CSV table of C-alpha atoms in Angstrom, one decimal:
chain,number,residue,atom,x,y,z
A,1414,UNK,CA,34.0,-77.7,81.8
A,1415,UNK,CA,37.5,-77.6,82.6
A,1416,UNK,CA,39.7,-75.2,84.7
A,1417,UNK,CA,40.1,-72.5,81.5
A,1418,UNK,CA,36.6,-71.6,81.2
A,1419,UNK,CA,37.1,-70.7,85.4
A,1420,UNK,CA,39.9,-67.9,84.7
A,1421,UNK,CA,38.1,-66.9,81.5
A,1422,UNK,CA,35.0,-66.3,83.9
A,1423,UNK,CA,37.2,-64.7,86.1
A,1424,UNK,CA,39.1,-62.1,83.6
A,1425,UNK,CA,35.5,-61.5,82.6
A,1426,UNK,CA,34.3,-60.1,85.9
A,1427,UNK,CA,37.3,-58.0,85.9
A,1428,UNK,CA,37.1,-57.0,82.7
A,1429,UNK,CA,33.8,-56.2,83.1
A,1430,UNK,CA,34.5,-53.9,86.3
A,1431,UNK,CA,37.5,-52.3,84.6
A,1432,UNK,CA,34.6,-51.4,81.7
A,1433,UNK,CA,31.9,-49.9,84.1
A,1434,UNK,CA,35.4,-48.1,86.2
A,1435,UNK,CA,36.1,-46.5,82.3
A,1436,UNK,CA,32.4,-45.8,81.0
A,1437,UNK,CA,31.6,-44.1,84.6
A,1438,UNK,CA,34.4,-42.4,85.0
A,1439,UNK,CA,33.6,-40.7,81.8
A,1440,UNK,CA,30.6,-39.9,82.6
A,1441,UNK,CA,31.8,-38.1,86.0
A,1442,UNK,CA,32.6,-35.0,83.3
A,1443,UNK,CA,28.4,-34.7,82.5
A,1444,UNK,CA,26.7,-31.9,84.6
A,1445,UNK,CA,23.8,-32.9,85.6
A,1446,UNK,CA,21.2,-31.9,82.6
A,1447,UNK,CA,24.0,-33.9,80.2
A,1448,UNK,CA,23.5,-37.0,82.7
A,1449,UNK,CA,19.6,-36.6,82.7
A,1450,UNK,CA,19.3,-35.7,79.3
A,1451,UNK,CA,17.1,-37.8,77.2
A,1452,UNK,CA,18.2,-39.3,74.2
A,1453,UNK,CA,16.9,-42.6,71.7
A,1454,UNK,CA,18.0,-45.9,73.7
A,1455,UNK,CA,16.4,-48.3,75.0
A,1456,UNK,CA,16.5,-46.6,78.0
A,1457,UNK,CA,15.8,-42.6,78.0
A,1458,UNK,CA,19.0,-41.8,79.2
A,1459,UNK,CA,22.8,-42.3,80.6
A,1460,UNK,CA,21.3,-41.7,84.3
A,1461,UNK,CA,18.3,-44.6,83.4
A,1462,UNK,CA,20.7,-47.0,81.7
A,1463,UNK,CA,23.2,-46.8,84.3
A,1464,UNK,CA,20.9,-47.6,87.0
A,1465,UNK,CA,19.4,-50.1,85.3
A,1466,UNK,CA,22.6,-51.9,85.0
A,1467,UNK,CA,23.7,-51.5,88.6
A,1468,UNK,CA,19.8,-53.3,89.3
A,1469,UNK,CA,20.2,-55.8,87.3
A,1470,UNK,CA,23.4,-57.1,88.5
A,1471,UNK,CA,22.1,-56.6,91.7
A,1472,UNK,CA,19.0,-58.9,91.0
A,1473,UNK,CA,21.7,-61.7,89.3
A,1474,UNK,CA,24.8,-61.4,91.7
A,1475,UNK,CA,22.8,-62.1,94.8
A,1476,UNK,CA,21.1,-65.1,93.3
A,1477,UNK,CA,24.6,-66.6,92.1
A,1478,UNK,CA,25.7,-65.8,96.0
A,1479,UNK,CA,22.6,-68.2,96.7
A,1480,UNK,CA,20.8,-65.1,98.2
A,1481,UNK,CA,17.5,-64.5,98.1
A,1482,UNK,CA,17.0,-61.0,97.1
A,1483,UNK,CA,14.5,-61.6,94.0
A,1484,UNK,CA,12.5,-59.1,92.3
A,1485,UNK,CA,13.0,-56.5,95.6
A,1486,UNK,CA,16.3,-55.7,93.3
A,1487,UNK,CA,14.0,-53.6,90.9
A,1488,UNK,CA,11.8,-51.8,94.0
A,1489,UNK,CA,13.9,-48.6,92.7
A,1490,UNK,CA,14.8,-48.8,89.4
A,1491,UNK,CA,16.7,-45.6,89.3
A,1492,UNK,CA,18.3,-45.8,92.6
A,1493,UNK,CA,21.4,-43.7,92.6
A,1494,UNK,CA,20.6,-39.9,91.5
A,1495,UNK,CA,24.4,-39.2,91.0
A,1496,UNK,CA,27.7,-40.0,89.4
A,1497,UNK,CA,29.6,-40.6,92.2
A,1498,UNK,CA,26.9,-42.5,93.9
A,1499,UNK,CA,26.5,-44.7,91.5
A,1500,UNK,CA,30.3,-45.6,90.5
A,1501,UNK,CA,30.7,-46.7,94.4
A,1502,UNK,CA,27.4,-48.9,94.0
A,1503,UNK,CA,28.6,-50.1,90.8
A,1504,UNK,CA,32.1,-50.9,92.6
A,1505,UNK,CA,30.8,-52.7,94.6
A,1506,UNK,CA,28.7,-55.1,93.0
A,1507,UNK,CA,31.8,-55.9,90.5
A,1508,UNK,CA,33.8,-56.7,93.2
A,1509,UNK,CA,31.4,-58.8,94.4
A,1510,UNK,CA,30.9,-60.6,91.0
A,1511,UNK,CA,34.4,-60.8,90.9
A,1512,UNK,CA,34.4,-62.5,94.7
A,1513,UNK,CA,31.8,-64.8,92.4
A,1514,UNK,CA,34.1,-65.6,89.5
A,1515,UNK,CA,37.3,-65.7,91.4
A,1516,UNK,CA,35.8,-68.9,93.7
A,1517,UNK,CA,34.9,-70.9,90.9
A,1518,UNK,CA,35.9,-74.0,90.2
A,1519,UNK,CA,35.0,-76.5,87.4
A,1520,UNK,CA,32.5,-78.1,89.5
A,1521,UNK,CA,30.5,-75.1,90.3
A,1522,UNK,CA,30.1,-74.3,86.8
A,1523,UNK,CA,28.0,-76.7,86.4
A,1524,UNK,CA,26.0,-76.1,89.9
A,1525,UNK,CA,22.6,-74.8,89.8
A,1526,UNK,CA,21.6,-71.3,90.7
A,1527,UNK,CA,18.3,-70.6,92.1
A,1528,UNK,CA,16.6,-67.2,90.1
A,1529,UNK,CA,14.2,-66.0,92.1
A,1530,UNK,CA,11.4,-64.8,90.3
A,1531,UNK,CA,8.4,-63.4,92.3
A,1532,UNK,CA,6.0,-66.5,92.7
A,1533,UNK,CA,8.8,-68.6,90.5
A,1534,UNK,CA,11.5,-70.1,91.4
A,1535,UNK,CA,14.2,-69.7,87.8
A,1536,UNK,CA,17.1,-72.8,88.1
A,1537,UNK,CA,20.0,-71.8,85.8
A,1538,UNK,CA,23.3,-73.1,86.0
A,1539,UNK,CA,25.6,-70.9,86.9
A,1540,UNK,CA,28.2,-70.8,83.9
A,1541,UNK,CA,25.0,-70.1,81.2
A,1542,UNK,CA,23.7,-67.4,83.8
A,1543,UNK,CA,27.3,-65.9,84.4
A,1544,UNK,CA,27.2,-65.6,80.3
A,1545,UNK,CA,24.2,-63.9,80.5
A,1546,UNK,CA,24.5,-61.3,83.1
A,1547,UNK,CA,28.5,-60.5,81.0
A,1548,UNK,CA,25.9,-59.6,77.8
A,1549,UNK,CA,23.6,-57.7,79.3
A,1550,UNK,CA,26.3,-55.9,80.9
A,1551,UNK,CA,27.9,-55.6,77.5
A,1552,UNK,CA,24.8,-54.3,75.6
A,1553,UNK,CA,24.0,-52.0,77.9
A,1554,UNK,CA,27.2,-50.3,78.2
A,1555,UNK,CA,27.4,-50.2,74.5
A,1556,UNK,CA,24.0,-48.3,74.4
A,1557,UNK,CA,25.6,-45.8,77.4
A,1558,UNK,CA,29.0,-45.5,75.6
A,1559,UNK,CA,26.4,-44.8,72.3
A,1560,UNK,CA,24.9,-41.9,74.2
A,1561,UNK,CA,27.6,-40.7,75.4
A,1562,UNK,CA,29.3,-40.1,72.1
A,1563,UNK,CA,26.3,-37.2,72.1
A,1564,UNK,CA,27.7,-35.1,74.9
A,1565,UNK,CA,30.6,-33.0,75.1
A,1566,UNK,CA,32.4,-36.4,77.1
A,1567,UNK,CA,34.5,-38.4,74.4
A,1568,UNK,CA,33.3,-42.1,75.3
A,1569,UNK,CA,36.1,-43.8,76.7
A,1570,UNK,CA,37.7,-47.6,75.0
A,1571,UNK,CA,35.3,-50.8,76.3
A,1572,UNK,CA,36.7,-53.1,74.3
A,1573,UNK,CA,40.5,-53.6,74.8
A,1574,UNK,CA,40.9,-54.8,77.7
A,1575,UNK,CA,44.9,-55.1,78.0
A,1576,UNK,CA,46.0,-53.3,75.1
A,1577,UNK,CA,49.8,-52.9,74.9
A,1578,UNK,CA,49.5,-49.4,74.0
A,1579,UNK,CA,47.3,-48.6,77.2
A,1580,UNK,CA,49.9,-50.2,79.8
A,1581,UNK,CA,50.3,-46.3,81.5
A,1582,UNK,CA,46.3,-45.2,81.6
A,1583,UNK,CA,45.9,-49.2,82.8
A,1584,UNK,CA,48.1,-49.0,85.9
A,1585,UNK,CA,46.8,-45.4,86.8
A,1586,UNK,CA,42.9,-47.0,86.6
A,1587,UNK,CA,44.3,-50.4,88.3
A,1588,UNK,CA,45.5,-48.2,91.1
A,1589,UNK,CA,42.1,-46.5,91.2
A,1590,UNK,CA,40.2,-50.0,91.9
A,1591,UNK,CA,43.2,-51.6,93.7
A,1592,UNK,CA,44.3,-53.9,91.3
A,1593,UNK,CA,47.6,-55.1,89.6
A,1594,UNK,CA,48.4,-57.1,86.7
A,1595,UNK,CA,49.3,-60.2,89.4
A,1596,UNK,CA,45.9,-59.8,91.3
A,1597,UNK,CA,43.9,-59.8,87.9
A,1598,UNK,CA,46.2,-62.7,86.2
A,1599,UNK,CA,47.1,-64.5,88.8
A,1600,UNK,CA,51.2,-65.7,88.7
């Protein structure tokens, strides 16, 4: 792989944070019934859904850090009971992906990553597993931003990631996680 497929990894992860910033911002305007509410999705609800996105990457960042973390990742499945909790867990494991994505180079793409699977050990290189942790991050969102639509909350855009016409809403949300065009683009 060559060094384009390393920054196209890399707006990924921020892309990807910038979508979970959007889609939970949003849903900071749910009270709680509208949060817990059930609804048809794979999951039951927003509050489910969200969770088990946060758990999931959980499960897949730490095994591309070469941690050991495993299936103890889904001990709570439902972890974070609020909004705000569970934006500043979310935070945190994008930046970390990000941390992931920003080291790359076109030699780790290739490198192994070690799954841990209960009694199983799961070896994955790290570009296909990057793919895969991106689409379940994407379908899952897309099932959240689906339920949401049935609330009060008008779901927020996923999937323009640096539209023109968004330049003012983009630099207020940049400042919210810290970013700038330079830090996500590089010079």
């Amino acid at each position: 792989m060559t060094a384009s497929f390393t920054g196209a990894f890399r707006a990924m992860a921020y892309n990807n944070a910038w979508a979970n910033h959007r889609l939970l911002t949003a849903c900071s305007g749910l009270d709680e019934a509208a949060f817990y509410a059930e609804r048809v999705s794979f999951f039951p609800s927003l509050w489910a859904t969200l969770n088990h996105i946060l758990v999931v990457d959980w499960f897949y960042v730490d095994a591309l850090e070469g941690g050991a973390l495993g299936y103890a990742a889904f001990e709570d499945e439902t972890p974070y009971r609020t909004v705000a909790d569970l934006h500043a867990a979310q935070r945190a494991v994008d930046d970390r992906l990000i941390a992931v994505c920003d080291a790359l180079t076109p030699e780790t793409l290739n490198e192994e990553v070690r799954v841990i699977r209960g009694e199983r050990t799961q070896v994955e290189r790290r570009d296909r597993l990057l793919m895969h942790l991106f689409e379940h991050q994407i379908h899952h969102r897309g099932q959240a931003h689906a339920m949401l639509s049935g609330t009060s909350v008008k779901p927020p855009q996923l999937d323009e990631f640096f539209s023109a016409g968004e330049a003012p809403l983009r630099a207020a949300e940049f400042a919210d996680l810290g970013w700038t065009e330079e830090k996500v683009w590089g010079s």
